[in-house]
Coordinates of N, CA, C and O in Angstrom, one line a residue:
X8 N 15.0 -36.5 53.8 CA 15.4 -35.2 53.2 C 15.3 -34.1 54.2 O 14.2 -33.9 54.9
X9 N 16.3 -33.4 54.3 CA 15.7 -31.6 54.9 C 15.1 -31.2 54.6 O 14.7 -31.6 53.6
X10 N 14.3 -29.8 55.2 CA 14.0 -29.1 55.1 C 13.9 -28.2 53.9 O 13.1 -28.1 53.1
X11 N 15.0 -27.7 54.1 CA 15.5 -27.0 52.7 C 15.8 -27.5 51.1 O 15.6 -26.9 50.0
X12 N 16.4 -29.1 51.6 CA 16.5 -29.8 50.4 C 15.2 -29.5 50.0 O 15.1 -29.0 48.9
X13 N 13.7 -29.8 50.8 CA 12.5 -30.4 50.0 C 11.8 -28.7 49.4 O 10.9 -28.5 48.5
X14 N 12.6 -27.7 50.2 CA 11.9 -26.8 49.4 C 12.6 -26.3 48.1 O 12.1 -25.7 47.1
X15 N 13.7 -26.5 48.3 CA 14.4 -26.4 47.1 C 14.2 -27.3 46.1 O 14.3 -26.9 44.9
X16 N 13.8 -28.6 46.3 CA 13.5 -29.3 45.2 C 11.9 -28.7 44.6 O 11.7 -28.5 43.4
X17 N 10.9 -28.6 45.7 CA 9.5 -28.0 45.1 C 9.4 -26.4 44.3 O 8.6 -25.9 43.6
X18 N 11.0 -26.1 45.1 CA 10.9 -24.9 43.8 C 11.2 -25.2 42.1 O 10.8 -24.9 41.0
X19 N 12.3 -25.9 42.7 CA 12.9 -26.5 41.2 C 11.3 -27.2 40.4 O 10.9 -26.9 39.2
X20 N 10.8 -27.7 41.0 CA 9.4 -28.2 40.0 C 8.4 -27.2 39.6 O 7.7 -27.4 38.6
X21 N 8.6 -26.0 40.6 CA 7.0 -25.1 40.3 C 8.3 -24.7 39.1 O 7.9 -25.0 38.0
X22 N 9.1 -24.2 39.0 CA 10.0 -23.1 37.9 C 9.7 -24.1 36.6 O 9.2 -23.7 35.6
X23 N 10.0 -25.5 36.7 CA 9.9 -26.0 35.5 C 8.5 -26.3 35.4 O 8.2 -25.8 34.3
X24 N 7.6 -26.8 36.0 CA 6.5 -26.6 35.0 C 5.8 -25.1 34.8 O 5.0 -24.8 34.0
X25 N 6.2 -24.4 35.7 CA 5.7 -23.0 35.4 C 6.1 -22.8 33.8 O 5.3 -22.3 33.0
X26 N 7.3 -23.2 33.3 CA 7.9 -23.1 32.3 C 7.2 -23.3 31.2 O 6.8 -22.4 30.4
X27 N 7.2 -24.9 31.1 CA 6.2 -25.9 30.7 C 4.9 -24.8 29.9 O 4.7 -24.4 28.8
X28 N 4.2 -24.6 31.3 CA 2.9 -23.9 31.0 C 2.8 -22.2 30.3 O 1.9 -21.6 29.8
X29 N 4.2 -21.8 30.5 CA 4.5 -20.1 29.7 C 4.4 -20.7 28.7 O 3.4 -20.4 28.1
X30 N 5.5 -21.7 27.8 CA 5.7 -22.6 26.5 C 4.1 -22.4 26.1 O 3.7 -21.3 25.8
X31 N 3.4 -23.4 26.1 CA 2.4 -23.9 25.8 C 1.6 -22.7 25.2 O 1.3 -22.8 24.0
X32 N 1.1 -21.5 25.9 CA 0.3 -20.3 25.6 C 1.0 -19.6 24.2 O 0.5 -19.5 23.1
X33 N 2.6 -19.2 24.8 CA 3.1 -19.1 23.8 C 3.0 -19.3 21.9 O 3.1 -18.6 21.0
X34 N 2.7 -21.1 22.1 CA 2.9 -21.5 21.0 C 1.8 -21.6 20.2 O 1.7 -22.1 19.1
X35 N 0.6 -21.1 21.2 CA -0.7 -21.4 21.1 C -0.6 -19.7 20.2 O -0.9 -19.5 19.1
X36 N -0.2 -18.9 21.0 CA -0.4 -17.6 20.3 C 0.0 -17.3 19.2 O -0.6 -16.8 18.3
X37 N 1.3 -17.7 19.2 CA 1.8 -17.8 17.9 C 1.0 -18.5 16.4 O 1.0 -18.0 15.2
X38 N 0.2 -19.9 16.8 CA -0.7 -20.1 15.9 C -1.6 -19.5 15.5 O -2.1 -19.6 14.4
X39 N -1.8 -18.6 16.6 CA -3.4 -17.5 16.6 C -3.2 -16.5 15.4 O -3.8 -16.2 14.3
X40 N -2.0 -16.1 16.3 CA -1.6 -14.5 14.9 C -1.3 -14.4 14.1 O -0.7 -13.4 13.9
X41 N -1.3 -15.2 13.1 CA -1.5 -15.5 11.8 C -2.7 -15.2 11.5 O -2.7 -14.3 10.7
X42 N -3.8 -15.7 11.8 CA -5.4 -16.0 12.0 C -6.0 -14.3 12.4 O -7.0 -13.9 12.0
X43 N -4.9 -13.5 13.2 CA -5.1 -12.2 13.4 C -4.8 -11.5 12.6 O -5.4 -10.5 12.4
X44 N -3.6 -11.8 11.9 CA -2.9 -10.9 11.5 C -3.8 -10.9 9.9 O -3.7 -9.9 9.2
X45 N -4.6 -12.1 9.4 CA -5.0 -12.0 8.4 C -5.9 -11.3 8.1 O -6.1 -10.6 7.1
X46 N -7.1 -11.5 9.6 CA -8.3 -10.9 9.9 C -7.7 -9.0 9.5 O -8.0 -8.3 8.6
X47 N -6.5 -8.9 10.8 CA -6.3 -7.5 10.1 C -5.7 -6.5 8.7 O -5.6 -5.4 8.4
X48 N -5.5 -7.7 8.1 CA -5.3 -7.6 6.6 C -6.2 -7.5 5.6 O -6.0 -6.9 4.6
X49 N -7.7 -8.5 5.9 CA -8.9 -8.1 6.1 C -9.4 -7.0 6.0 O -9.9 -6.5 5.0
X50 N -9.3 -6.5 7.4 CA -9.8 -5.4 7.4 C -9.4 -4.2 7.0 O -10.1 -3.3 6.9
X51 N -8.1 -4.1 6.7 CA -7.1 -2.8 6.2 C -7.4 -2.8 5.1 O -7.7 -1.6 4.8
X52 N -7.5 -4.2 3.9 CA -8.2 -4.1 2.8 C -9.4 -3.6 2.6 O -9.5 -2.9 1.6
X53 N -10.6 -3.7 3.4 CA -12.0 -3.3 3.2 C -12.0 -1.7 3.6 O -12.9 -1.0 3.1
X54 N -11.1 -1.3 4.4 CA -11.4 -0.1 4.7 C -10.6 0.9 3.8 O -11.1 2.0 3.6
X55 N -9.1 0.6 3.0 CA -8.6 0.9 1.6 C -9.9 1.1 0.6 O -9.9 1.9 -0.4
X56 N -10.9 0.2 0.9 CA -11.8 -0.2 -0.2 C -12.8 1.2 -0.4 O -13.2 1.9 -1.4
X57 N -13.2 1.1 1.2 CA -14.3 2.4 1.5 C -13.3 3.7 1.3 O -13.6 4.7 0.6
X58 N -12.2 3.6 1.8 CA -11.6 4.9 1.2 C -11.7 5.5 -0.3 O -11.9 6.6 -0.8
X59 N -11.3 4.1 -1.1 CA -10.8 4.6 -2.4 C -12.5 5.2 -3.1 O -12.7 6.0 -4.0
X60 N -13.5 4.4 -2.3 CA -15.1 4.7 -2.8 C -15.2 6.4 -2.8 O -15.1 7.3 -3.6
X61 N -15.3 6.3 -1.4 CA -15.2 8.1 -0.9 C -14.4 8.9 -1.9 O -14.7 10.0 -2.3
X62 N -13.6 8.5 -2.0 CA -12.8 9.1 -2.7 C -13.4 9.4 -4.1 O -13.7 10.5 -4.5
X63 N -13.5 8.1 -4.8 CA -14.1 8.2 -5.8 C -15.7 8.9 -6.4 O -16.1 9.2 -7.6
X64 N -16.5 9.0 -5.0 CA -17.8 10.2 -4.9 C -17.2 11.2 -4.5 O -18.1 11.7 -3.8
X65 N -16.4 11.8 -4.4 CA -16.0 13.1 -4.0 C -15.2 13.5 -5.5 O -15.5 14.6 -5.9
X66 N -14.5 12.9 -6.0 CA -14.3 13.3 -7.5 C -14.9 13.8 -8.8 O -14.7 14.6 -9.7
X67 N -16.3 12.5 -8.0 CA -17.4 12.8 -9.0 C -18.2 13.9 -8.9 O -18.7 14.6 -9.8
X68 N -18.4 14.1 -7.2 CA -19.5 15.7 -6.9 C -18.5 16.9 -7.6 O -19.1 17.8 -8.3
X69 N -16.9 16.9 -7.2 CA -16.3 17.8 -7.8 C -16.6 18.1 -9.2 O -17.1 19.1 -9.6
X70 N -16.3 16.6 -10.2 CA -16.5 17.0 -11.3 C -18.3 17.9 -12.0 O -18.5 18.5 -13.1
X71 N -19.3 17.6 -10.9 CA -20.4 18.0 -11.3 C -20.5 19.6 -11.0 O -21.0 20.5 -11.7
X72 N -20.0 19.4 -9.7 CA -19.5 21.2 -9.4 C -18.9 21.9 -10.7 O -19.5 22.7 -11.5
X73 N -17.8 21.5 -10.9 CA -17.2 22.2 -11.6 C -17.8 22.2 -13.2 O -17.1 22.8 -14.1
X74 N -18.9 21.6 -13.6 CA -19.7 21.7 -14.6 C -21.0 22.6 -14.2 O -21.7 23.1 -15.1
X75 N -21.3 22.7 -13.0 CA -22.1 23.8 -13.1 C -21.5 24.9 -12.6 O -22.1 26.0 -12.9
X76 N -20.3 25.1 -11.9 CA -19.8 26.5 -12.1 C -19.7 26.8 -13.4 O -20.1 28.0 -13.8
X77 N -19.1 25.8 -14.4 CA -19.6 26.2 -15.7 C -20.3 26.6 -16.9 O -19.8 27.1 -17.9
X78 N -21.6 26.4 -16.5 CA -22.9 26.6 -16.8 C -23.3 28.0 -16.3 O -23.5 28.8 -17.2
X79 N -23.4 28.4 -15.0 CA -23.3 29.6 -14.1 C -22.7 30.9 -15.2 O -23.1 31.9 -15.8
X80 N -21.7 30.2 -15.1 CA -20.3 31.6 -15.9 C -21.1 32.0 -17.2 O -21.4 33.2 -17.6
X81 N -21.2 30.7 -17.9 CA -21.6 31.2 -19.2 C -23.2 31.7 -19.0 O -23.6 32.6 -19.8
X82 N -24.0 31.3 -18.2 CA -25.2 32.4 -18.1 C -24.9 33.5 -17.6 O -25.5 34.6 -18.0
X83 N -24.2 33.6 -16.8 CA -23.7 34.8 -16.5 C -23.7 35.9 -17.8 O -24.4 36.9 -18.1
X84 N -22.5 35.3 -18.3 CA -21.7 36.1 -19.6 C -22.9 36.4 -20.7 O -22.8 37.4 -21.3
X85 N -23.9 35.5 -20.9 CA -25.0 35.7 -21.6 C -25.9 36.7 -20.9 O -26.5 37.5 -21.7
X86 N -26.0 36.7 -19.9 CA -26.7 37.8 -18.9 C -26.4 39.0 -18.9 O -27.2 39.8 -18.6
X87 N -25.0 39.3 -19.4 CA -24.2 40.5 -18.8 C -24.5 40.9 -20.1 O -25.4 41.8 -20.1
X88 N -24.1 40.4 -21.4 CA -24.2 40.5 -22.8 C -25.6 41.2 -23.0 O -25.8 42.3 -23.5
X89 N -26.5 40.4 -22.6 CA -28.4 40.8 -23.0 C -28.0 42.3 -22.0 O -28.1 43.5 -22.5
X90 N -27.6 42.0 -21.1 CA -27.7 43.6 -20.4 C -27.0 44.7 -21.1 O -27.5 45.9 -21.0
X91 N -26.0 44.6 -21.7 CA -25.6 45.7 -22.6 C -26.1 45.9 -23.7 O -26.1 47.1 -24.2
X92 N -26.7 44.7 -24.5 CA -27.5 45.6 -25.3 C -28.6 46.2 -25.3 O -28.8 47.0 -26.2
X93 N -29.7 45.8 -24.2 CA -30.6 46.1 -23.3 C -30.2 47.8 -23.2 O -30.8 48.8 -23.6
X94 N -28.8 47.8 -22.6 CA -28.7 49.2 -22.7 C -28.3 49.7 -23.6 O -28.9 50.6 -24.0
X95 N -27.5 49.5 -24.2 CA -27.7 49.9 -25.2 C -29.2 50.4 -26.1 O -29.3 51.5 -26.5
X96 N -29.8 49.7 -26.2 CA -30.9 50.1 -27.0 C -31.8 51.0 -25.9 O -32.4 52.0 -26.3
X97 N -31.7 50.8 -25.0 CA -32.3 51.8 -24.2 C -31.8 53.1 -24.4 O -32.5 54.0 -24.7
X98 N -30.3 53.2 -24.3 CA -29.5 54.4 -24.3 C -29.8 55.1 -25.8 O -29.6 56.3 -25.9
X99 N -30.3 54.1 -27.1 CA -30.7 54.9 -28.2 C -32.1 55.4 -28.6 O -32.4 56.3 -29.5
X100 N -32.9 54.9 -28.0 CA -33.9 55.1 -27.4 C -34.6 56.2 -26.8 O -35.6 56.7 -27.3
X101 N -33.8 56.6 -25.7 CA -33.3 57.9 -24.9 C -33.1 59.1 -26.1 O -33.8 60.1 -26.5
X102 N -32.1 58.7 -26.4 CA -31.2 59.7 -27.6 C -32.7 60.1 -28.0 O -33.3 61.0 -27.3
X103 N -33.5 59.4 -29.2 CA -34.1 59.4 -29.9 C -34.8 60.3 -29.7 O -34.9 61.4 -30.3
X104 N -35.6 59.7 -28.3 CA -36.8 60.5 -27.9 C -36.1 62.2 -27.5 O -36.8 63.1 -27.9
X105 N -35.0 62.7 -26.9 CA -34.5 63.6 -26.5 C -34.5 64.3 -28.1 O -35.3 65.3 -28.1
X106 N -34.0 64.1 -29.0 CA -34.5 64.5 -30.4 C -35.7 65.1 -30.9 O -36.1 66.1 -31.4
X107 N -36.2 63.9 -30.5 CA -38.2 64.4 -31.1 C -38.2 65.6 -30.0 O -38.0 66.7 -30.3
X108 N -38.4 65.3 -28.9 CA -38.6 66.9 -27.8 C -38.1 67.7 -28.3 O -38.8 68.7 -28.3
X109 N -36.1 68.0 -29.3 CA -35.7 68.9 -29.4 C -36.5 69.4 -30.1 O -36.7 70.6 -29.9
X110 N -37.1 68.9 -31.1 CA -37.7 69.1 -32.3 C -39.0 69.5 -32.4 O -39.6 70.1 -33.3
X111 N -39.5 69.1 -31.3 CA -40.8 69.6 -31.1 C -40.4 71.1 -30.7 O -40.8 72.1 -31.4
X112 N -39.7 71.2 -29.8 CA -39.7 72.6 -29.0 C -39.3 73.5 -29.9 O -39.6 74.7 -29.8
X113 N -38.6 72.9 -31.1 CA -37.9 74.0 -32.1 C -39.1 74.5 -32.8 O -39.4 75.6 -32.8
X114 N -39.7 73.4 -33.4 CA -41.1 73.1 -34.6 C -42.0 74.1 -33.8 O -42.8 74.6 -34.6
X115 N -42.3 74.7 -32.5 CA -43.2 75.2 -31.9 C -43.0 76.8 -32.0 O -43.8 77.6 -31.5

């Protein structure tokens, strides 16, 4: 054989089993990612999971908030209430005693 024939034939062999051995990885991977793809299905589920949790304590602190803003308001309004009649009675009070002075000062 030539020269060239023999390199031309040793190319012709590395191309095909080069081939050979791309195949093989290939089909190997393809088995894998299933095996991956479930793992990340896995995992997309568990972390949906921790989401929907979070989510679900964050609903619940809101709903406690929003039962003690409620609580708040109405002491509030009970607060504001005692204070007006607070003044109220203060303000007749006042009156009163402003009376008796009148009355003293007149009576004298």
């Amino acid at each position: 054989m030539s020269r060239p024939m023999l390199l031309v034939f040793l190319l012709l062999i590395l191309i095909i089993t080069s081939q050979f051995e791309w195949k093989q990885p290939l089909v190997s991977d393809i088995d894998a990612s299933p095996s991956v793809s479930e793992k990340q299905l896995r995992i997309s589920k568990r972390e949906e999971a921790v989401k929907e949790k979070i989510i679900l304590s964050q609903e619940r602190s809101i709903q406690r908030l929003n039962e003690l803003i409620r609580n708040l308001r109405e002491q509030l309004l009970d607060c504001q209430s005692n204070n007006g009649s607070a003044k109220s009675t203060l303000s007749s009070l006042a009156e009163n005693i402003i009376e008796l002075e009148r009355q003293q000062i007149l009576g004298d």
